[in-house]
Short mmCIF file of C-alpha atoms in Angstrom, two decimals:
data_model
loop_
_atom_site.label_atom_id
_atom_site.label_comp_id
_atom_site.label_asym_id
_atom_site.label_seq_id
_atom_site.Cartn_x
_atom_site.Cartn_y
_atom_site.Cartn_z
CA PHE A 212 -2.63 31.42 -24.59
CA PRO A 213 -0.25 34.30 -24.91
CA SER A 214 3.50 33.49 -24.94
CA THR A 215 4.30 36.14 -22.56
CA PHE A 216 2.29 34.36 -20.16
CA ARG A 217 4.36 31.06 -20.41
CA GLN A 218 7.45 32.67 -19.37
CA ALA A 219 7.68 32.58 -15.75
CA PRO A 220 10.72 33.37 -13.18
CA ILE A 221 11.12 30.50 -10.66
CA THR A 222 11.95 31.10 -6.82
CA PRO A 223 13.04 28.04 -5.43
CA LEU A 224 11.53 27.62 -1.74
CA LEU A 225 12.79 25.05 0.64
CA LYS A 226 9.92 22.65 1.34
CA LYS A 227 10.86 22.67 4.89
CA PRO A 228 12.64 24.98 7.19
CA THR A 229 14.63 21.50 8.63
CA LEU A 230 15.94 20.42 5.59
CA ASN A 231 19.31 20.71 4.39
CA SER A 232 19.62 23.77 2.10
CA THR A 233 22.60 22.90 0.28
CA LEU A 234 20.67 19.99 -1.49
CA LEU A 235 18.49 20.92 -4.53
CA GLU A 236 15.90 18.39 -4.28
CA ASN A 237 15.05 20.01 -0.97
CA TYR A 238 13.70 22.87 -3.12
CA ARG A 239 10.35 23.35 -4.74
CA PRO A 240 10.33 25.34 -7.78
CA VAL A 241 7.51 27.77 -7.61
CA SER A 242 6.78 29.66 -10.79
CA LEU A 243 5.54 33.21 -10.11
CA LEU A 244 3.31 33.65 -12.91
CA PRO A 245 1.68 36.97 -13.94
CA PHE A 246 -1.68 37.99 -12.30
CA ILE A 247 -3.44 38.45 -15.38
CA ALA A 248 -2.48 34.80 -16.58
CA LYS A 249 -3.59 33.44 -13.36
CA THR A 250 -6.91 35.31 -13.51
CA LEU A 251 -7.37 33.90 -17.13
CA GLU A 252 -6.47 30.32 -15.73
CA ARG A 253 -8.98 30.49 -12.75
CA ALA A 254 -11.85 31.34 -15.35
CA VAL A 255 -10.77 28.20 -17.53
CA PHE A 256 -10.37 26.37 -14.30
CA ASN A 257 -14.11 26.91 -13.27
CA GLN A 258 -15.36 25.88 -16.44
CA VAL A 259 -13.49 22.59 -16.60
CA SER A 260 -14.19 21.57 -13.36
CA ALA A 261 -17.76 22.35 -13.86
CA PHE A 262 -17.78 20.29 -16.85
CA LEU A 263 -15.67 17.25 -15.24
CA THR A 264 -18.33 17.40 -12.34
CA GLN A 265 -21.40 17.57 -14.49
CA ASN A 266 -20.19 14.41 -16.37
CA ASN A 267 -19.04 12.65 -13.35
CA PHE A 268 -15.46 12.46 -14.97
CA LEU A 269 -13.88 13.32 -11.52
CA ASP A 270 -12.66 10.17 -9.55
CA SER A 271 -14.87 9.98 -6.60
CA LYS A 272 -11.72 9.03 -4.30
CA GLN A 273 -10.09 12.34 -5.33
CA SER A 274 -10.63 14.88 -2.69
CA GLY A 275 -8.16 17.50 -4.29
CA PHE A 276 -9.54 21.05 -5.80
CA ARG A 277 -13.03 19.69 -5.82
CA SER A 278 -15.93 21.65 -4.39
CA GLY A 279 -17.13 20.25 -0.95
CA HIS A 280 -13.85 18.33 -0.73
CA SER A 281 -10.34 19.22 1.28
CA SER A 282 -7.54 17.62 3.03
CA GLU A 283 -9.94 16.88 5.90
CA THR A 284 -12.82 14.91 3.79
CA ALA A 285 -9.79 12.95 2.37
CA LEU A 286 -8.31 11.90 5.80
CA LEU A 287 -11.78 11.18 7.38
CA SER A 288 -12.66 9.00 4.64
CA VAL A 289 -9.38 6.98 5.15
CA VAL A 290 -9.55 7.19 9.01
CA GLU A 291 -13.09 6.12 9.07
CA ALA A 292 -12.20 2.96 7.03
CA LEU A 293 -9.46 1.90 9.28
CA ARG A 294 -11.74 2.41 12.29
CA LEU A 295 -14.65 0.33 10.83
CA ALA A 296 -11.81 -2.36 9.93
CA ARG A 297 -11.11 -2.47 13.35
CA VAL A 298 -14.73 -2.91 14.56
CA GLU A 299 -14.85 -5.81 12.29
CA SER A 300 -11.68 -7.32 14.09
CA LYS A 301 -9.60 -6.86 10.89
CA SER A 302 -6.02 -5.11 10.75
CA SER A 303 -5.52 -2.78 7.93
CA ILE A 304 -2.47 -1.27 5.96
CA LEU A 305 -1.92 2.10 4.90
CA ILE A 306 0.58 2.96 2.38
CA LEU A 307 1.43 6.69 1.37
CA LEU A 308 2.89 6.95 -1.85
CA ASP A 309 5.40 9.53 -3.15
CA LEU A 310 5.94 10.84 -6.42
CA SER A 311 9.10 12.08 -7.32
CA ALA A 312 8.74 15.70 -8.86
CA ALA A 313 5.11 15.02 -9.98
CA PHE A 314 4.60 18.32 -11.50
CA ASP A 315 7.94 18.23 -13.27
CA THR A 316 7.60 15.29 -15.14
CA VAL A 317 3.88 15.27 -16.83
CA ASN A 318 4.41 14.27 -20.39
CA HIS A 319 2.10 16.55 -22.36
CA GLN A 320 1.00 14.27 -24.92
CA ILE A 321 -0.12 11.68 -22.51
CA LEU A 322 -1.81 14.51 -20.46
CA LEU A 323 -3.56 15.83 -23.70
CA SER A 324 -4.53 12.38 -24.56
CA THR A 325 -6.28 11.99 -21.06
CA LEU A 326 -8.03 15.14 -21.46
CA LEU A 327 -9.56 13.98 -24.89
CA THR A 328 -10.82 11.01 -23.40
CA LYS A 329 -12.56 12.90 -20.87
CA GLY A 330 -14.71 14.91 -23.72
CA ILE A 331 -12.03 18.01 -23.79
CA SER A 332 -11.55 18.41 -27.70
CA GLY A 333 -11.52 20.75 -30.54
CA THR A 334 -10.58 24.23 -29.58
CA ALA A 335 -10.75 23.65 -25.72
CA LEU A 336 -8.01 20.97 -25.98
CA GLN A 337 -5.88 22.95 -28.32
CA TRP A 338 -6.09 25.97 -25.87
CA PHE A 339 -4.53 23.54 -23.21
CA GLU A 340 -1.85 22.65 -25.93
CA PHE A 341 -0.74 26.22 -26.04
CA HIS A 342 -1.00 26.47 -22.40
CA LEU A 343 1.59 23.57 -22.15
CA SER A 344 3.82 24.06 -24.85
CA ASP A 345 6.78 26.72 -25.24
CA ARG A 346 7.08 27.20 -21.82
CA SER A 347 10.19 28.75 -20.49
CA PHE A 348 11.90 29.85 -17.26
CA LYS A 349 14.54 31.85 -15.48
CA VAL A 350 15.63 31.16 -11.87
CA SER A 351 15.85 34.21 -9.62
CA TRP A 352 17.95 33.42 -6.51
CA ARG A 353 19.67 36.06 -4.17
CA GLY A 354 19.42 38.66 -6.53
CA GLU A 355 20.83 36.96 -9.26
CA VAL A 356 18.80 35.66 -12.47
CA SER A 357 19.90 32.69 -14.69
CA LYS A 358 19.57 32.37 -18.50
CA SER A 359 16.20 31.47 -19.89
CA HIS A 360 15.55 27.46 -20.35
CA HIS A 361 12.90 25.71 -22.52
CA LEU A 362 10.41 23.20 -20.80
CA THR A 363 9.06 20.01 -22.30
CA THR A 364 7.60 18.14 -19.42
CA VAL A 365 6.15 20.13 -16.80
CA VAL A 366 2.81 21.27 -15.38
CA PRO A 367 3.75 24.76 -13.72
CA GLN A 368 3.76 24.81 -9.79
CA GLY A 369 1.94 28.15 -8.68
CA SER A 370 -0.34 27.86 -11.50
CA VAL A 371 -4.11 27.60 -11.05
CA LEU A 372 -4.87 24.88 -13.63
CA GLY A 373 -1.40 22.88 -12.35
CA PRO A 374 -3.26 21.06 -9.58
CA LEU A 375 -6.27 20.16 -11.82
CA LEU A 376 -4.16 18.79 -14.68
CA ILE A 377 -2.01 16.82 -12.21
CA GLN A 378 -5.25 15.33 -11.11
CA LYS A 379 -6.78 14.20 -14.68
CA HIS A 380 -3.38 12.52 -15.22
CA GLY A 381 -5.05 9.31 -14.48
CA PHE A 382 -4.84 8.57 -10.69
CA SER A 383 -7.66 6.34 -9.70
CA TYR A 384 -6.59 5.67 -6.19
CA HIS A 385 -7.65 7.70 -3.03
CA CYS A 386 -5.88 10.94 -3.75
CA TYR A 387 -5.50 14.40 -2.52
CA ALA A 388 -3.98 16.24 -5.95
CA ASP A 389 -0.84 14.12 -6.31
CA ASP A 390 -0.56 12.66 -2.62
CA THR A 391 -1.88 9.14 -3.27
CA GLN A 392 -2.45 6.57 -0.31
CA LEU A 393 -3.52 3.03 -0.52
CA TYR A 394 -5.42 1.17 2.28
CA LEU A 395 -6.56 -2.48 2.74
CA SER A 396 -8.19 -4.36 5.40
CA PHE A 397 -7.52 -7.96 5.90
CA HIS A 398 -7.72 -10.58 8.64
CA PRO A 399 -5.01 -10.77 11.23
CA ASP A 400 -3.98 -14.36 9.92
CA ASP A 401 -3.86 -13.78 6.56
CA PRO A 402 -0.35 -14.81 5.40
CA THR A 403 -0.70 -13.58 1.69
CA ILE A 404 -1.23 -9.77 2.63
CA ALA A 405 2.35 -8.92 2.00
CA ALA A 406 2.69 -10.41 -1.16
CA LEU A 407 -0.47 -8.93 -2.42
CA ILE A 408 0.54 -5.57 -1.41
CA SER A 409 4.01 -6.14 -3.10
CA ALA A 410 2.42 -7.00 -6.15
CA CYS A 411 0.06 -4.04 -6.12
CA LEU A 412 2.77 -1.57 -5.62
CA THR A 413 4.79 -3.39 -8.47
CA ASP A 414 1.97 -2.59 -10.75
CA ILE A 415 1.38 0.81 -9.64
CA SER A 416 5.39 1.61 -10.41
CA CYS A 417 5.17 0.11 -13.85
CA TRP A 418 1.90 2.26 -14.41
CA MET A 419 3.82 5.28 -13.39
CA LYS A 420 7.00 4.37 -15.61
CA ASP A 421 4.77 4.09 -18.43
CA HIS A 422 3.08 7.49 -17.63
CA HIS A 423 6.67 9.16 -17.37
CA LEU A 424 6.28 9.46 -13.47
CA GLN A 425 8.43 7.94 -10.82
CA LEU A 426 7.47 6.36 -7.48
CA ASN A 427 9.66 7.62 -4.66
CA LEU A 428 10.32 4.59 -2.66
CA ALA A 429 12.57 6.35 -0.11
CA LYS A 430 9.72 8.66 0.96
CA THR A 431 6.87 5.90 0.77
CA GLU A 432 5.71 5.14 3.92
CA LEU A 433 3.72 2.15 5.50
CA LEU A 434 1.28 2.02 8.22
CA VAL A 435 -0.04 -1.13 9.94
CA VAL A 436 -3.19 -0.73 12.28
CA ALA A 437 -3.63 -3.76 14.01
CA ALA A 438 -7.33 -5.27 14.85
CA ASN A 439 -6.59 -4.72 18.25
CA PRO A 440 -3.42 -3.35 20.16
CA SER A 441 -2.57 -6.84 21.33
CA PHE A 442 -1.79 -7.99 17.81
CA TYR A 443 1.48 -7.37 16.22
CA HIS A 444 2.23 -7.84 12.44
CA ASN A 445 6.04 -8.28 11.73
CA PHE A 446 6.17 -8.01 7.98
CA THR A 447 7.95 -5.93 5.15
CA ILE A 448 7.04 -5.13 1.72
CA GLN A 449 9.46 -6.05 -1.04
CA LEU A 450 9.49 -3.99 -4.26
CA GLY A 451 12.33 -4.88 -6.77
CA THR A 452 15.54 -4.38 -4.65
CA SER A 453 13.81 -1.77 -2.23
CA THR A 454 12.12 -2.75 1.26
CA ILE A 455 9.46 -0.85 3.03
CA THR A 456 8.98 -1.43 6.69
CA PRO A 457 6.22 -0.42 8.80
CA SER A 458 6.50 2.70 10.72
CA LYS A 459 4.69 3.70 14.12
CA THR A 460 3.73 7.10 12.83
CA ALA A 461 3.47 8.47 9.56
CA ARG A 462 2.58 12.16 8.33
CA ASN A 463 -0.57 12.38 6.02
CA LEU A 464 -1.41 15.44 4.72
CA GLY A 465 -0.16 17.51 7.58
CA VAL A 466 -1.38 15.03 9.96
CA MET A 467 0.40 12.80 12.17
CA ILE A 468 -1.28 9.31 12.15
CA ASP A 469 -0.09 6.35 14.35
CA ASP A 470 -0.65 2.76 14.22
CA GLN A 471 -3.03 2.60 16.91
CA LEU A 472 -4.97 5.81 15.83
CA THR A 473 -4.74 7.71 18.84
CA PHE A 474 -3.26 10.88 17.40
CA LEU A 475 -1.20 11.61 20.49
CA ASP A 476 1.82 12.36 18.53
CA HIS A 477 -0.25 14.74 16.55
CA ILE A 478 -1.82 16.33 19.47
CA VAL A 479 1.81 16.98 20.91
CA LYS A 480 2.96 18.61 17.74
CA ILE A 481 -0.19 21.18 17.42
CA VAL A 482 0.57 21.88 21.72
CA GLN A 483 4.32 22.72 20.94
CA SER A 484 3.70 24.93 17.84
CA CYS A 485 0.57 26.73 19.53
CA ARG A 486 2.91 27.16 22.79
CA PHE A 487 5.68 28.62 20.87
CA ALA A 488 3.14 30.66 18.99
CA LEU A 489 1.76 32.16 21.92
CA PHE A 490 4.70 32.61 23.54
CA ASN A 491 6.03 34.98 20.93
CA ILE A 492 2.87 36.95 20.91
CA LYS A 493 3.01 37.62 24.61
CA LYS A 494 6.38 39.05 23.99
CA ILE A 495 4.84 41.92 22.07
CA ARG A 496 1.45 41.94 23.71
CA PRO A 497 2.15 45.17 25.62
CA PHE A 498 2.46 46.89 22.13
CA LEU A 499 -0.62 45.60 20.31
CA SER A 500 -4.14 46.23 20.54
CA GLU A 501 -6.97 43.66 21.55
CA HIS A 502 -7.82 43.41 17.97
CA ALA A 503 -4.39 42.91 16.48
CA VAL A 504 -3.64 40.09 19.04
CA GLN A 505 -6.92 38.35 18.23
CA LEU A 506 -5.91 38.21 14.63
CA LEU A 507 -2.42 36.85 15.43
CA VAL A 508 -4.14 34.18 17.61
CA GLN A 509 -6.72 33.38 14.64
CA ALA A 510 -3.75 33.04 12.04
CA LEU A 511 -1.04 31.50 14.36
CA VAL A 512 -3.11 29.40 17.05
CA LEU A 513 -6.60 28.79 15.98
CA SER A 514 -5.63 27.75 12.32
CA ARG A 515 -3.36 24.89 14.04
CA LEU A 516 -6.29 23.89 16.26
CA ASP A 517 -8.66 23.63 13.75
CA TYR A 518 -7.16 22.20 10.83
CA CYS A 519 -8.65 18.64 10.61
CA ASN A 520 -9.68 18.79 14.17
CA ALA A 521 -12.66 16.12 12.92
CA LEU A 522 -10.18 13.11 13.11
CA LEU A 523 -10.10 13.79 16.90
CA ALA A 524 -13.85 13.04 17.39
CA GLY A 525 -14.41 10.32 19.93
CA LEU A 526 -11.01 10.40 21.29
CA PRO A 527 -10.63 10.20 25.27
CA ALA A 528 -11.20 13.64 27.34
CA SER A 529 -7.59 13.29 28.61
CA SER A 530 -6.32 13.42 25.08
CA ILE A 531 -8.02 16.44 24.13
CA LYS A 532 -7.50 18.26 27.11
CA PRO A 533 -4.10 19.76 26.03
CA LEU A 534 -5.91 21.28 23.01
CA GLN A 535 -8.47 22.74 25.36
CA LEU A 536 -5.59 24.31 27.57
CA ILE A 537 -4.29 25.96 24.48
CA GLN A 538 -7.54 27.47 23.87
CA LYS A 539 -7.92 28.82 27.35
CA ALA A 540 -4.42 30.29 27.08
CA ALA A 541 -5.11 31.91 23.80
CA ALA A 542 -8.47 33.51 25.25
CA ARG A 543 -6.51 35.00 28.37
CA LEU A 544 -3.81 36.48 26.07
CA ILE A 545 -6.30 38.26 23.87
CA PHE A 546 -7.91 39.86 27.05
CA ASN A 547 -4.48 40.16 28.53
CA GLU A 548 -6.16 38.52 31.57
CA PRO A 549 -4.21 36.50 34.31
CA LYS A 550 -4.04 32.59 34.43
CA ARG A 551 -6.38 32.18 37.45
CA ILE A 552 -9.51 34.23 35.66
CA GLN A 553 -12.52 32.13 34.38
CA VAL A 554 -12.36 31.85 30.67
CA THR A 555 -16.11 30.95 29.95
CA PRO A 556 -16.83 34.82 29.73
CA LEU A 557 -14.02 35.19 27.52
CA PHE A 558 -14.94 32.64 25.20
CA ILE A 559 -18.41 34.16 25.10
CA ASN A 560 -16.93 37.80 24.40
CA LEU A 561 -15.02 36.21 21.35
CA HIS A 562 -18.26 34.55 19.99
#
């Protein structure tokens, strides 16, 4: 792996627009790697993925960066398990683990040892060793560039191989890349569940420390889905000196999941963001062609409506209606039709 490919300018990106821009931990260091380097990584990625798939080395509960899998399939698997538990009159607990700077703390020797156990050896393993070693970076910020710094424990964010290498770092829980979640069903009257989960998290925390990773308890979320709405589980999870208390809702791979599995909070957020997008498109509608408006609606509105919409199957019609109203408003905006016009012919034209 050429040395010039291992030198990357880093552009810090704020993780969320609402975060405090003065705190360094709110930024994600994205490596702007050369195009040729990413092309080479893509070729290696395809070969390694095929090898791991053919030899059944990929964890069956890992949905990240695998053919036929996505964040939607990961969420469907988890939510379906929670729903089935309810059918069996069981409660469930869902814990969303958060790793502190997972890409930045990967120990190269441990990672290479893991790859060796998966059958990657000889020249192939040596290539990965070259790929990871002697990396350096410069930070580019507001027209200024820092001095070059050497890296010893990192998988570059922005690289093609980065997510795959993170995935092979030993995770064996239900994950999407480094987003890991635990879920467990139990009888509502089981008094040992809190202690059981606490012991499990303690073991996970110890495993992460052994692998030079860190569990971020401040961002780890706990969701308790009761067997039925009349049940209420009043317990917390203790891990060392930290206490994790249940939340009413939790953000999981971009979807708001509530403890009743109604997804009402998620629908409200989708509707709000879509209305905002439609409002802005409407302001510039007189200056755009029909095709241009359609492209904007697809990018800013329909993409939000489509994301993980399989999770909404089976919900009451009253819950889905706000999303249908957004669809109708989008169709009318594309064809520049008034609100009273029937939308069925518009939908037919769009298809």
